[in-house]
Amino acid sequence: TDPGRIRNFCIIAHIDHGKSTLADRMLQLTEVVDPRQMRAQYLDRMDIERERGITIKSQAVRMPWTVREGERTGEHAVLNMIDTPGHVDFTYEVSRSLAACEGAVLLVDAAQGIEAQTLANLYLALENDLHVIPVLNKIDLPAAQPEKYAEELAHLIGCQPEDCIRVSGKTGVGVPYLLDEIVRQFTPPVGEAESPARAMIFDSVYDVYRGVVTYVRVIDGRISARDRIKMMSTGAVHELLEIGVISPEMKKADALGVGEVGYLITGVKDVRQSRVGDTVTINSRPASQALGGYKDPKPMVYSGLYPIDGSDYPNLRDALDKLKLNDAALTYEPETSGALGFGFRCGFLGLLHLEIIRERLEREFNLDLISTAPNVVYRTIQEDGEEVVVTNPSEYPTSKIAEVYEPTVRATVLTPNDYVGAVMELCQGRRGSLLGMDYLSADRVELRYTLPLAEIIFDFFDQLKSRTKGYASLDYEPSGEQSSELVKVDILLHGEPVDAFSAIVHKDKAYNYGTTIAAKLRTLIPRQQFEVPIQAAIGSRVIARETIRAIRKDVLAKCYGGDISRKRKLLEKQKEGKKRMKMVGRVEVPQEAFIAALSSD
Ligand code: GDP
Ligand code: MG
């Protein structure tokens, strides 16, 4: 394809502003999807995406478009559209997609106006030097106020309100015009057709039937189906089994040239061989310099994942290996817990990311898992100057700590004027400090705060929504770390610490954590033949205590001597029960008790 005909663009927006629905209309108008096959949110292919109505993975689709109006009428263009996820946890997916595009369609719900992720995504697009077309969506809604929000959007971008294109992704109104404008306003890709090939990997997916499918955007040169390709970061050379474009199903092609977006299949099964951000070149005539890669996304939240059935451990490792290919941000390392057995300490971008990975592991790989309470990464400086990085609270140093650092975020909250007080109160309660406040319009306020990440990852978003009747939106990005007064709270059962419940919390919140967990465990752990104290402690100082009273447990007592087979049955049952018991010191705890204590909030 002549690069001059290609336009690579993405659609960016706040969540629910209608990206996937607009993408549907584009698929329909360009006739790449058979009308009989069309269904809503066509590109959200994962079950989990369809159920939750959110996009997790970016998708690239090639669509032909013949310009209908204006001076370019009749021109045949090839559009590569990349649909992107909107949730804050998946910003890294957005930025990878952006790097493969020349333009961005910035979508704003005409009944909602600008929200926190509208801003965040716009800034990402501008950082990537993309041309932005502002679009107001959902103009079919009775509550739509396109005039008002065109002003807001124009003010934000620095254009005229008339430049904001008005569409409805639902009815399709305005979408053909938008496609024409995409051809007119966005620039075609620029690259060296005669140079050695360089293509950027922007996504890699493991497919059970086809092995690793790698999505690339060609920058220079040409990759053809007969080439042997080389990964520039490792030097590994692979035979190409297939090369093609996605339209929106995979379609074989002879070659991919400058500016084209498509896929490669090499038959490689090892998921680490095709790293997102790597540059692909051709073995017979390799490029000398790799393209600038992506920043590796850094995990922000850690949690231990354990199979409920210990024999699933190797399956869990395999499953993580496979998901990792789809997800550069997922990290994991084996760990052992006294309470939960063998598992992995996993790093995630945020709680939604954690939830989704866990759900995919359970669903796609048929695993039953328990995850420990999530925590952020802490850095301690010991009195002797040694630095310790802690991703698992039970490994927090117990010796003299001089200083502790915790990660912080720069949070942006957009809220209607009426809720400014409520938002401030929430942020202050979470140890936030106000950085600034701006009026985006007469009734919409932007508040900027520095907050400890640990205070945001649990229920901050839910609290924000409930205190503002759902009107506020939130976005945040890492902003470094701060020194804080943090302590490690241990939970002891009959004097023995239970690793899965150790937590690092601010000193003012330690008591609350300790009493909550101790009370929960008291109701979950069955009585033993002796009294079992449950204590919460900071170092050797006990801050909360509960007691499980003793019971004499004699399963045969009920059987009044008589029926011998009934007795045997009972004994067997008791033995079976014992298998699932974990010993914490002298105390027998059913694994279910740990699981219940960890999962109930
Ligand atoms: P995304 O999160 O940005 O991908 O948003 P979706 O495309 O999933 O849309 C979110 C919700 O808005 C869905 O319930 C859509 O049916 C609805 N929606 C999307 N576009 C329009 C539109 O133009 N008009 C109306 N009335 N609803 C729309
Ligand atoms: Mg979507």
PDB file of C-alpha atoms and ligand atoms in Angstrom, residues 19-20 44 54-55 83, ligand 2:
ATOM      1  CA  LYS A  19     -15.164   4.705  21.885  1.00  0.00           C
ATOM      2  CA  SER A  20     -16.137   1.111  21.238  1.00  0.00           C
ATOM      3  CA  ASP A  44     -14.213  -6.215  22.798  1.00  0.00           C
ATOM      4  CA  ILE A  54     -15.076  -2.185  29.230  1.00  0.00           C
ATOM      5  CA  THR A  55     -12.180  -2.433  26.814  1.00  0.00           C
ATOM      6  CA  ASP A  83      -9.370   1.200  19.857  1.00  0.00           C
TER       7      ASP A  83
HETATM    8 MG    MG B   2     -14.673   0.423  25.053  1.00  0.00          MG
END
